[in-house]
mmCIF file with all atom_site columns, C-alpha atoms in Angstrom:
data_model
loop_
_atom_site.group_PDB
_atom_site.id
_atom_site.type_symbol
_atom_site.label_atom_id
_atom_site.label_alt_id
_atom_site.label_comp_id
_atom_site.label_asym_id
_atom_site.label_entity_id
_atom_site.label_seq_id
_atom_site.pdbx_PDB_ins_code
_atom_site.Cartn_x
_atom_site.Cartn_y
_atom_site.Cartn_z
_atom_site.occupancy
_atom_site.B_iso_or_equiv
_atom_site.pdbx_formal_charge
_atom_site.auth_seq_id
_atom_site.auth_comp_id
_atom_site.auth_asym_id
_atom_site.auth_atom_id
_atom_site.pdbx_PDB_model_num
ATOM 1   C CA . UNK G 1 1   ? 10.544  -20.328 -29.008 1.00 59.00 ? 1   UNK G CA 1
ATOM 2   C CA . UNK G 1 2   ? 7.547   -19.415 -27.592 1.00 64.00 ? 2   UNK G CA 1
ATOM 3   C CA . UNK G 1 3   ? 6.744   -23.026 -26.380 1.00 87.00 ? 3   UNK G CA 1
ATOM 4   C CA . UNK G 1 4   ? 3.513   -23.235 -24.336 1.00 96.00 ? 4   UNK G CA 1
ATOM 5   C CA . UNK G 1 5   ? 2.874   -26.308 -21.946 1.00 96.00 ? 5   UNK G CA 1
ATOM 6   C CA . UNK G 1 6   ? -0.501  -27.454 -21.595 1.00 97.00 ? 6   UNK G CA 1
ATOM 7   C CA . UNK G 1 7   ? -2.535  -29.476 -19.746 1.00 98.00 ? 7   UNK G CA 1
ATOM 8   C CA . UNK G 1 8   ? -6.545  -30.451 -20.055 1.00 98.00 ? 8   UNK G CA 1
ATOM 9   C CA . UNK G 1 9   ? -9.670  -32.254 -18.411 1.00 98.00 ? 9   UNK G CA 1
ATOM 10  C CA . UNK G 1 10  ? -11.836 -32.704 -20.598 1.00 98.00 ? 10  UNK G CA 1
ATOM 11  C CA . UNK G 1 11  ? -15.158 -31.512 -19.178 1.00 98.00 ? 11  UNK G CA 1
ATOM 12  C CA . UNK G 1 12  ? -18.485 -33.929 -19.054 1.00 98.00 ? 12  UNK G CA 1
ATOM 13  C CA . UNK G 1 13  ? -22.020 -31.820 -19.818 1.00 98.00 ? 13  UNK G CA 1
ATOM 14  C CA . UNK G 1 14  ? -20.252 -28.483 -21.946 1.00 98.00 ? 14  UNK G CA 1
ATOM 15  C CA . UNK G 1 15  ? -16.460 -29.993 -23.035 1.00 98.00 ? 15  UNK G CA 1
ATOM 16  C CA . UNK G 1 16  ? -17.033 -26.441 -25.523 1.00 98.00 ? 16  UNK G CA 1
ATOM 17  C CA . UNK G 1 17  ? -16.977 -23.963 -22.772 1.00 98.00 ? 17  UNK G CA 1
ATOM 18  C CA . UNK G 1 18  ? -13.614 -23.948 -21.417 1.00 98.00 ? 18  UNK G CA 1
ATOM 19  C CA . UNK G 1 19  ? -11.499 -22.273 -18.224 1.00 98.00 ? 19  UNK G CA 1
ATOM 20  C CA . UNK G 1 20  ? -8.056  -21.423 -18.506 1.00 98.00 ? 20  UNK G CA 1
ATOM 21  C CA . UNK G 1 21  ? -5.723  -21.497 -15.402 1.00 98.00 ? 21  UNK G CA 1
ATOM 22  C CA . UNK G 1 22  ? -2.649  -20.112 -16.074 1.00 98.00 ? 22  UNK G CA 1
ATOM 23  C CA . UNK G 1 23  ? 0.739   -18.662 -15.216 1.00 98.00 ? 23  UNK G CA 1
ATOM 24  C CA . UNK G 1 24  ? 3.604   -18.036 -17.055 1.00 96.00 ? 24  UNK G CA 1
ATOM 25  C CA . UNK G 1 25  ? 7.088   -19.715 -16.548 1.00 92.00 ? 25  UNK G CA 1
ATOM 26  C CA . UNK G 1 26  ? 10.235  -17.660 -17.218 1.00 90.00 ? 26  UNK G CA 1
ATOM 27  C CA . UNK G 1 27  ? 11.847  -15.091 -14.910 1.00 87.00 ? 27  UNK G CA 1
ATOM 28  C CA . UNK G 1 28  ? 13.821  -12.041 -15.431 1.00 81.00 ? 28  UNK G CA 1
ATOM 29  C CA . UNK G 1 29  ? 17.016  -11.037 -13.550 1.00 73.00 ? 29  UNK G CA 1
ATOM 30  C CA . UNK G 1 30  ? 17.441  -7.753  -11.495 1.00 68.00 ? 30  UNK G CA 1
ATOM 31  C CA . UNK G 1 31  ? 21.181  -8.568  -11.174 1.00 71.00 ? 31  UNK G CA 1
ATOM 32  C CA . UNK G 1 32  ? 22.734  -11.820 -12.228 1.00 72.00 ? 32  UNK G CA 1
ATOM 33  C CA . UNK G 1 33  ? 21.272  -14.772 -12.276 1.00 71.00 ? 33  UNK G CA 1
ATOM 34  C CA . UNK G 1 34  ? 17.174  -15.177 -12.916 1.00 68.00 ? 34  UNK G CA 1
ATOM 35  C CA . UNK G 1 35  ? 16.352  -16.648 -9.156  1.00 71.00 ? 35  UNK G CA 1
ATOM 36  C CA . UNK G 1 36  ? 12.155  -16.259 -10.192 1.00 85.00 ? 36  UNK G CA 1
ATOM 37  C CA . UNK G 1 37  ? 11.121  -17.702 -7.163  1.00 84.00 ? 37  UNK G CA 1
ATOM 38  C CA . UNK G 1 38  ? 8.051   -15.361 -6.850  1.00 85.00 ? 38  UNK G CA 1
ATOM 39  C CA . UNK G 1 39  ? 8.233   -14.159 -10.371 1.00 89.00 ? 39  UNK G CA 1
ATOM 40  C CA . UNK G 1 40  ? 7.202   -16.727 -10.836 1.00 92.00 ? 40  UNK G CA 1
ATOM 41  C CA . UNK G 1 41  ? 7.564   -19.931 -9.367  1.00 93.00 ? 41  UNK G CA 1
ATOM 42  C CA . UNK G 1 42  ? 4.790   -18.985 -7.367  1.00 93.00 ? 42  UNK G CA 1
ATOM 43  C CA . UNK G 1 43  ? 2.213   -18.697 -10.308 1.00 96.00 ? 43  UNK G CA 1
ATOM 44  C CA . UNK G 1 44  ? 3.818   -21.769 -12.013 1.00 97.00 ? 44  UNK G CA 1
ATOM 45  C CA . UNK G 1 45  ? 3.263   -23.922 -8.606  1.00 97.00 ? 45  UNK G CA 1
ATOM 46  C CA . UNK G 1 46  ? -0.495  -22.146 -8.263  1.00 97.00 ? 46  UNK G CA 1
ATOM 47  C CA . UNK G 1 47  ? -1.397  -24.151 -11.703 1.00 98.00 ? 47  UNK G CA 1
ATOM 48  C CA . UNK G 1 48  ? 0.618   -27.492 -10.888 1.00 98.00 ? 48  UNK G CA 1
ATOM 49  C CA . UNK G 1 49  ? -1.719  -27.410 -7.400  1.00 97.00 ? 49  UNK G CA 1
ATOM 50  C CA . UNK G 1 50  ? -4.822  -26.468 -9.033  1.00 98.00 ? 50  UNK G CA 1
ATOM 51  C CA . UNK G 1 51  ? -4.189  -29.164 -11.372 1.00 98.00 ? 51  UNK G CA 1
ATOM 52  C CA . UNK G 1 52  ? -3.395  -31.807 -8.827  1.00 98.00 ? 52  UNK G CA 1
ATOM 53  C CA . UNK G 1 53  ? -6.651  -31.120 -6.576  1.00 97.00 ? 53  UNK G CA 1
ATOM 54  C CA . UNK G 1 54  ? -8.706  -30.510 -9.669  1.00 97.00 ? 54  UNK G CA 1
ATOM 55  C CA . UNK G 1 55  ? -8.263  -33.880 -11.582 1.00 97.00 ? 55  UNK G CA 1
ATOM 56  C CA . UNK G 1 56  ? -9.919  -35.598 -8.587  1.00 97.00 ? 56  UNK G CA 1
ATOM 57  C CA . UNK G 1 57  ? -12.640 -34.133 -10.034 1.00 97.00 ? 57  UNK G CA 1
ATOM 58  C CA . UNK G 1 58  ? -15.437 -34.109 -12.853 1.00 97.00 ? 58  UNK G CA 1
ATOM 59  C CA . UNK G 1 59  ? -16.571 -30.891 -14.326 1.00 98.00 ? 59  UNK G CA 1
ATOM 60  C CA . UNK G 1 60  ? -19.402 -30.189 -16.777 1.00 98.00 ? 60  UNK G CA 1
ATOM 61  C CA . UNK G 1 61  ? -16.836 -27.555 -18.550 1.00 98.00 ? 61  UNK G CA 1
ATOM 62  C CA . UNK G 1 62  ? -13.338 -28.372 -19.788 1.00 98.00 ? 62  UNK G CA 1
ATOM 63  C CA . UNK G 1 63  ? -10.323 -26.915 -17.715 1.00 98.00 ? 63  UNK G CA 1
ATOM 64  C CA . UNK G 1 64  ? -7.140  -26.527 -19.287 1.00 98.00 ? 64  UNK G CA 1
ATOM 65  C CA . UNK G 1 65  ? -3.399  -25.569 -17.245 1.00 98.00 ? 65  UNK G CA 1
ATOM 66  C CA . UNK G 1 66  ? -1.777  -23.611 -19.375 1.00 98.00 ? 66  UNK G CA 1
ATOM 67  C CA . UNK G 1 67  ? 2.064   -22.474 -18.564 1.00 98.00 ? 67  UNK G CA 1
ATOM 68  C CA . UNK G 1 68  ? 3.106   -19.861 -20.737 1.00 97.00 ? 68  UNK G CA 1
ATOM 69  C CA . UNK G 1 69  ? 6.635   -18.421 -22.493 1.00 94.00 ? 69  UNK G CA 1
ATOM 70  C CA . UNK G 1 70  ? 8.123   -15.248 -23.283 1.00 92.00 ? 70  UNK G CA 1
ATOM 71  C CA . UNK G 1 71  ? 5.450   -13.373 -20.424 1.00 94.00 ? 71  UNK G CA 1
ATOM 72  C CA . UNK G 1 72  ? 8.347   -11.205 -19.498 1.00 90.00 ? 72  UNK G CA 1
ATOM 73  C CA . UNK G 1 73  ? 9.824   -10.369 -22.695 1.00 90.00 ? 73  UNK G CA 1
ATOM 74  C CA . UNK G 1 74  ? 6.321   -9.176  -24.144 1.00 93.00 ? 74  UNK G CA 1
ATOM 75  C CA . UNK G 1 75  ? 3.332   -11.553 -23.230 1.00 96.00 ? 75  UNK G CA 1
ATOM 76  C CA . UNK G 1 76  ? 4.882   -13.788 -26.545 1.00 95.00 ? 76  UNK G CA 1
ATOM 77  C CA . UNK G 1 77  ? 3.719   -17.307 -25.247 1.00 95.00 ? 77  UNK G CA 1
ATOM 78  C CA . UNK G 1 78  ? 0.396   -16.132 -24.195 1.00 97.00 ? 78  UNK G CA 1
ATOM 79  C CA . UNK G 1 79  ? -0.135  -13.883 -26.817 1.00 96.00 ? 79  UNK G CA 1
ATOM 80  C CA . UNK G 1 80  ? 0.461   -16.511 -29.263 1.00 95.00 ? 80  UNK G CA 1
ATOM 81  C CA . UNK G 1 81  ? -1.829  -18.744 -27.347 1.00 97.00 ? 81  UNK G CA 1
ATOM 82  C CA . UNK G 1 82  ? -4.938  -16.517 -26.998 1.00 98.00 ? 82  UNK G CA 1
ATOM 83  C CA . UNK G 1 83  ? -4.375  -16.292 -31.121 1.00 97.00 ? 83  UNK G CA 1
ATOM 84  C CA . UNK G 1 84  ? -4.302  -19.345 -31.358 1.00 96.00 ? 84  UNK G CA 1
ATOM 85  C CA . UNK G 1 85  ? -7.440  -20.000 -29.370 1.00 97.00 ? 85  UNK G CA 1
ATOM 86  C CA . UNK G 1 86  ? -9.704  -17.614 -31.570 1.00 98.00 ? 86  UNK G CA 1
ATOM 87  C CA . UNK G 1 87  ? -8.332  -19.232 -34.796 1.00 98.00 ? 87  UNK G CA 1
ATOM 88  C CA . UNK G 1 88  ? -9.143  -22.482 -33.204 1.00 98.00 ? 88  UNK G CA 1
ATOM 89  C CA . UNK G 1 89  ? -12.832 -21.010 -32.448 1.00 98.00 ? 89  UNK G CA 1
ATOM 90  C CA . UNK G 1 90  ? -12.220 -22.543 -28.752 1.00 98.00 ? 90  UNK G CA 1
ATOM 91  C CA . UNK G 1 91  ? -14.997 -21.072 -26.419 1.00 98.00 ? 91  UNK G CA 1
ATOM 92  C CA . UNK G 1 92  ? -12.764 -19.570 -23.542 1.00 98.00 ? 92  UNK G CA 1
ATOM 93  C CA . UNK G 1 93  ? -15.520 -18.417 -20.808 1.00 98.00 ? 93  UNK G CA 1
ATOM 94  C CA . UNK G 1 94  ? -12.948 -18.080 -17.758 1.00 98.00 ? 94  UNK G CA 1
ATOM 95  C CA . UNK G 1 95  ? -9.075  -16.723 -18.050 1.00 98.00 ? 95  UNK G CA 1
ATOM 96  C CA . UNK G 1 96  ? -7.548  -17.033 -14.296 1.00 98.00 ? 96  UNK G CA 1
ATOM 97  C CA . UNK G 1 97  ? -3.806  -16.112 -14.340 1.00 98.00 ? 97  UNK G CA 1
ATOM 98  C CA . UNK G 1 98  ? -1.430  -16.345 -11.301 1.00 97.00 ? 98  UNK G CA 1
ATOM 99  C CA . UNK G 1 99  ? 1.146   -14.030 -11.314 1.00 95.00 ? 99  UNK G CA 1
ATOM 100 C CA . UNK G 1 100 ? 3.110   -13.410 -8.121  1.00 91.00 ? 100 UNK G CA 1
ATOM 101 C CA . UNK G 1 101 ? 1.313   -15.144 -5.191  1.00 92.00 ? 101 UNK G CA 1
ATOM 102 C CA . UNK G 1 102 ? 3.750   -16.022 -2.839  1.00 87.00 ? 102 UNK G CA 1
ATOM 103 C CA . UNK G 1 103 ? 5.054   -13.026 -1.096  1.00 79.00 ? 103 UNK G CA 1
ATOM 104 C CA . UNK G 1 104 ? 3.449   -11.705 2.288   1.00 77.00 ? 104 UNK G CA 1
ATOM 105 C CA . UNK G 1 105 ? 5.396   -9.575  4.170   1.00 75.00 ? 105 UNK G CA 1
ATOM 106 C CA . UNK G 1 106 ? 3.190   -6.812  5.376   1.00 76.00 ? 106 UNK G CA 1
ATOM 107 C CA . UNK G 1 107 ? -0.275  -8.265  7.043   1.00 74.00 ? 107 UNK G CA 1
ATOM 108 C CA . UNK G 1 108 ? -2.478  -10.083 4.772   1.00 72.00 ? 108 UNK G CA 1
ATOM 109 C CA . UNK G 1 109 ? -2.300  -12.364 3.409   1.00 83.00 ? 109 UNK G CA 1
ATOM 110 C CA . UNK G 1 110 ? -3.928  -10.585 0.766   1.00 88.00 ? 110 UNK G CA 1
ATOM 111 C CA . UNK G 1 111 ? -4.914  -11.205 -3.243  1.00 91.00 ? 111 UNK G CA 1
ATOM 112 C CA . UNK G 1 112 ? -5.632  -9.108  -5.433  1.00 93.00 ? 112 UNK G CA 1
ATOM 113 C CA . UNK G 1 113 ? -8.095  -9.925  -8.608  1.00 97.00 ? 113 UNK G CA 1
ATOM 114 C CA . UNK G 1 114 ? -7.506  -7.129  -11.506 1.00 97.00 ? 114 UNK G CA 1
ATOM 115 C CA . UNK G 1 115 ? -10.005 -7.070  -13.730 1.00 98.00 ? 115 UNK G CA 1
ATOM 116 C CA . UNK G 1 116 ? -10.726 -4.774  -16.701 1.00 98.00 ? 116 UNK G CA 1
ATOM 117 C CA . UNK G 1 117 ? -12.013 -1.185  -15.796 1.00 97.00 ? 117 UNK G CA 1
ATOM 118 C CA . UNK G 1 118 ? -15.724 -0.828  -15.393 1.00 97.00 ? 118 UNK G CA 1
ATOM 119 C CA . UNK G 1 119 ? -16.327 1.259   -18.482 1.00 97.00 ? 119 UNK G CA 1
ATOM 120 C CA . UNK G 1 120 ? -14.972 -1.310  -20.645 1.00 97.00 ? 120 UNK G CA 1
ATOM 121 C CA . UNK G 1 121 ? -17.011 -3.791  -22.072 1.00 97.00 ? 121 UNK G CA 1
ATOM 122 C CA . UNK G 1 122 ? -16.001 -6.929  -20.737 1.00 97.00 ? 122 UNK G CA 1
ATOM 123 C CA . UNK G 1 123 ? -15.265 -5.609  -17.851 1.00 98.00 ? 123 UNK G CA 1
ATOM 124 C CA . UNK G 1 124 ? -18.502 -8.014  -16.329 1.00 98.00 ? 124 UNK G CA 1
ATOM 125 C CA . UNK G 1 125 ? -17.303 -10.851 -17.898 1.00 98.00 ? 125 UNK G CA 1
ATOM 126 C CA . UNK G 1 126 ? -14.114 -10.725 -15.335 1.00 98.00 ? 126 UNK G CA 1
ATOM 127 C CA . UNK G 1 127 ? -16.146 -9.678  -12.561 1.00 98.00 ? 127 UNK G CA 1
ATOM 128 C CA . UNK G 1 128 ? -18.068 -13.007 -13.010 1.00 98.00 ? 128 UNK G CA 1
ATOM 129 C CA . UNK G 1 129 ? -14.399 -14.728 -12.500 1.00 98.00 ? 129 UNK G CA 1
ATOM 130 C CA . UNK G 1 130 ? -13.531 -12.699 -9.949  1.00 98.00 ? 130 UNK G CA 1
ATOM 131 C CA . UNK G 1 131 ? -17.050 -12.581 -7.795  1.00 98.00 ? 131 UNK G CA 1
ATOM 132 C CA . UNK G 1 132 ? -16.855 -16.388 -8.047  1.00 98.00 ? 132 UNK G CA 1
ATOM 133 C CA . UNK G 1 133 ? -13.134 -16.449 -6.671  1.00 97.00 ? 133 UNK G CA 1
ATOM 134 C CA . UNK G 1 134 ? -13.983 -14.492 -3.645  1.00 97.00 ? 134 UNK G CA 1
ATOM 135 C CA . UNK G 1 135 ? -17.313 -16.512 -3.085  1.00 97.00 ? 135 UNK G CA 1
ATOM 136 C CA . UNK G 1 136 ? -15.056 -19.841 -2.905  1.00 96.00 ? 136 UNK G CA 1
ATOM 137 C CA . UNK G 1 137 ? -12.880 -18.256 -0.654  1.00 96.00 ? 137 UNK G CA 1
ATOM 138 C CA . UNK G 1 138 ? -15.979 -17.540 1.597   1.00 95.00 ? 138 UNK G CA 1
ATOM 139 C CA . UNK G 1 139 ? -18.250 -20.276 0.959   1.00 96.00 ? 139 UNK G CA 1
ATOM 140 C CA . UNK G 1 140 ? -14.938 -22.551 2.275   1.00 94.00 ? 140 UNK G CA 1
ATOM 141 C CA . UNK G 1 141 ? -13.984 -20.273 5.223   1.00 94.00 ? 141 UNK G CA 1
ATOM 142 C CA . UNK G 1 142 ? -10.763 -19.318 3.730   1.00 93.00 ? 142 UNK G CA 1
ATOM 143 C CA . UNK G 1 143 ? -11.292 -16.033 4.592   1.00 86.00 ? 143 UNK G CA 1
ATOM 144 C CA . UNK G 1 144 ? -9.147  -16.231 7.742   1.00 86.00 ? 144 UNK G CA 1
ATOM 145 C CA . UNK G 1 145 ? -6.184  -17.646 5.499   1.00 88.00 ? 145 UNK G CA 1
ATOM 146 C CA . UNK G 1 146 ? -6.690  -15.502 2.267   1.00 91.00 ? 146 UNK G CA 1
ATOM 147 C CA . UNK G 1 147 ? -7.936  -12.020 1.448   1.00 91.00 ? 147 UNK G CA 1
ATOM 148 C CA . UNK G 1 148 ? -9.178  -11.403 -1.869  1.00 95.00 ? 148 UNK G CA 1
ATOM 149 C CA . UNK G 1 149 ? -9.027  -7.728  -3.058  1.00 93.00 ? 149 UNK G CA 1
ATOM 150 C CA . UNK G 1 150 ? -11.016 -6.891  -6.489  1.00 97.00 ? 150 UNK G CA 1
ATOM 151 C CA . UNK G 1 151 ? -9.433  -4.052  -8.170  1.00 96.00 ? 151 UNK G CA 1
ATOM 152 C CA . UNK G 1 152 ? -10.769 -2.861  -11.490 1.00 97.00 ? 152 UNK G CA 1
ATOM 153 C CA . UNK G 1 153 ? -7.841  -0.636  -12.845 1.00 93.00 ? 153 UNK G CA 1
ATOM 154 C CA . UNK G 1 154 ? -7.096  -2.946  -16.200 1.00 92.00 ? 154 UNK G CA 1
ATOM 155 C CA . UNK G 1 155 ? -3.673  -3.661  -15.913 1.00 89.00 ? 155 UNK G CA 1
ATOM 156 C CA . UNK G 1 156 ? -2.395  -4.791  -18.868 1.00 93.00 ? 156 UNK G CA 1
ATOM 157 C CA . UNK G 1 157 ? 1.178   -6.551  -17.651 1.00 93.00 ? 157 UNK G CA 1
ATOM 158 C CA . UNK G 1 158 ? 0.503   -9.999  -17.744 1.00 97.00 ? 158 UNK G CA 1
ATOM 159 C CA . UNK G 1 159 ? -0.842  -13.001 -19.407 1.00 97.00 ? 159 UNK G CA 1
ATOM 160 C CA . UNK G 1 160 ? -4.340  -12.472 -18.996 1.00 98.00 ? 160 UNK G CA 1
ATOM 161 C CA . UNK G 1 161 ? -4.223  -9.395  -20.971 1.00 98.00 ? 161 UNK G CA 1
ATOM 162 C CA . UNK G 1 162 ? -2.994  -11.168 -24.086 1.00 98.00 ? 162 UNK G CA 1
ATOM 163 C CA . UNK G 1 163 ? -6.609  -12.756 -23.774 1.00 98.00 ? 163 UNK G CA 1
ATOM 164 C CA . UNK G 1 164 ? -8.744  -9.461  -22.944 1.00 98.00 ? 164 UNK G CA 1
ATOM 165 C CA . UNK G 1 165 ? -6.825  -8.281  -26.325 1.00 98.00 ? 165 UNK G CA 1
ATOM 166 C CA . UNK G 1 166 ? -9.022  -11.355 -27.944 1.00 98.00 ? 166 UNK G CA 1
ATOM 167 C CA . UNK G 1 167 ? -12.083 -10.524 -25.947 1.00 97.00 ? 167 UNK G CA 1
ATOM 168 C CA . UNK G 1 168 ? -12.201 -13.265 -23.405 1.00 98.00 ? 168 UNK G CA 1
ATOM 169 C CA . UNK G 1 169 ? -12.959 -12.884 -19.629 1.00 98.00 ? 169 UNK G CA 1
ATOM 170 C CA . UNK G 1 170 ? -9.959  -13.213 -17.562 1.00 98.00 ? 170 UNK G CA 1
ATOM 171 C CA . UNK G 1 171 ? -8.442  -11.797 -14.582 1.00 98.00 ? 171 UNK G CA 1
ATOM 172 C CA . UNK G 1 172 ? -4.822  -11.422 -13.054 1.00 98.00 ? 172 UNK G CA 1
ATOM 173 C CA . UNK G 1 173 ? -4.671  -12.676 -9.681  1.00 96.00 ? 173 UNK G CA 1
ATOM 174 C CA . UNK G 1 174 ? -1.106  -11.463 -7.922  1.00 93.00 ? 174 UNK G CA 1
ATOM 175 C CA . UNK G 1 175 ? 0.219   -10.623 -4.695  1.00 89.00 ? 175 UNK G CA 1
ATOM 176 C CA . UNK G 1 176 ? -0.686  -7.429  -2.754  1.00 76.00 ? 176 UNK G CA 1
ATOM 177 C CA . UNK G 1 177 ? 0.978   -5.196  -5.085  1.00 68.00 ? 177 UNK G CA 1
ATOM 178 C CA . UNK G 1 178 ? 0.132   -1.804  -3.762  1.00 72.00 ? 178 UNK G CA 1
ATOM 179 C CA . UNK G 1 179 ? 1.767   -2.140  -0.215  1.00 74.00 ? 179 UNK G CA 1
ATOM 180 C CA . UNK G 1 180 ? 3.415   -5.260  0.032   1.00 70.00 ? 180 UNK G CA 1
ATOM 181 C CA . UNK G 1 181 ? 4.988   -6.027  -3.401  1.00 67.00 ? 181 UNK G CA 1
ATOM 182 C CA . UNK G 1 182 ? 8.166   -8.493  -3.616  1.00 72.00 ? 182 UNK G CA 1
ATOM 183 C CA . UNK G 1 183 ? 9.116   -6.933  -7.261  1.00 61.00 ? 183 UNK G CA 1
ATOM 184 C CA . UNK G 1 184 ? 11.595  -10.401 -7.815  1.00 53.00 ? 184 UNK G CA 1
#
């Protein structure tokens, strides 16, 4: 049905600018039944934290948790959202979507950001997200818990490219998926 669930803080100085963190909620079996517990549980539980440590806080901008449909049968829920968004005239400045963050097998534990290639044009737009990711992660000494990996290849495969397709900035942030993928 395409049936998106969304929460929002309203934000205090700029409640016009707004920051999307997402993930999307359905799962897709290899074999039987859908199990999804990376793919993506993970993502899915990212947003439910981020929301529960977030709304002990103000912020000048508004931050909406958005959980999206239909991401593995075509991007539907989030391509219907990021529609919706424009014909709304909502000011999206910041797109972060989880998509696979649980598994670490090999080293790590490692993150990596995708943003759009360089020689696009928004392509500095997500670099803003994705410099200001990895300067949390070092401003709070998580550095020794969390690697953070920037790659700017433009993969297109999940939610957050439903809102590049609109022009927004917006990243993908996912398990190391170059040497240390789960792929459930």
């Amino acid at each position: 049905t395409n049936r998106n669930v969304i929460g929002e803080m309203i934000g205090s100085a700029t409640p016009d600018e707004i920051v999307l963190i997402t993930a999307h909620l359905d799962s897709v079996p290899s074999s039987g039944l859908a199990p999804g517990a990376d793919d993506n549980a993970s993502g899915s539980v990212g947003v439910m934290m981020a929301a529960q440590i977030l709304s002990q806080y103000d912020f000048q901008r508004t931050v909406r948790f958005v959980f999206f449909t239909g991401e593995e049968q075509g991007l539907y829920g989030s391509d219907r959202y990021a529609s919706k968004v424009v014909a709304d005239g909502d000011n999206l400045v910041a797109v972060y979507n989880m998509d696979m963050i649980a598994w670490d097998d090999v080293g790590g534990p490692t993150l990596r950001i995708y943003t759009r290639m360089s020689n696009n044009p928004g392509y500095d737009g997500d670099m803003v997200i994705a410099n200001t990711f990895v300067d949390v992660v070092n401003t709070y000494a998580l550095d020794t818990v969390l690697t953070p990996i920037i790659t700017s290849e433009g993969g297109n495969w999940s939610d957050h490219a439903s809102f590049w397709d609109e022009g927004f900035p917006a990243v993908c942030a996912i398990e190391d998926d170059y040497d240390d993928w789960n792929g459930d």
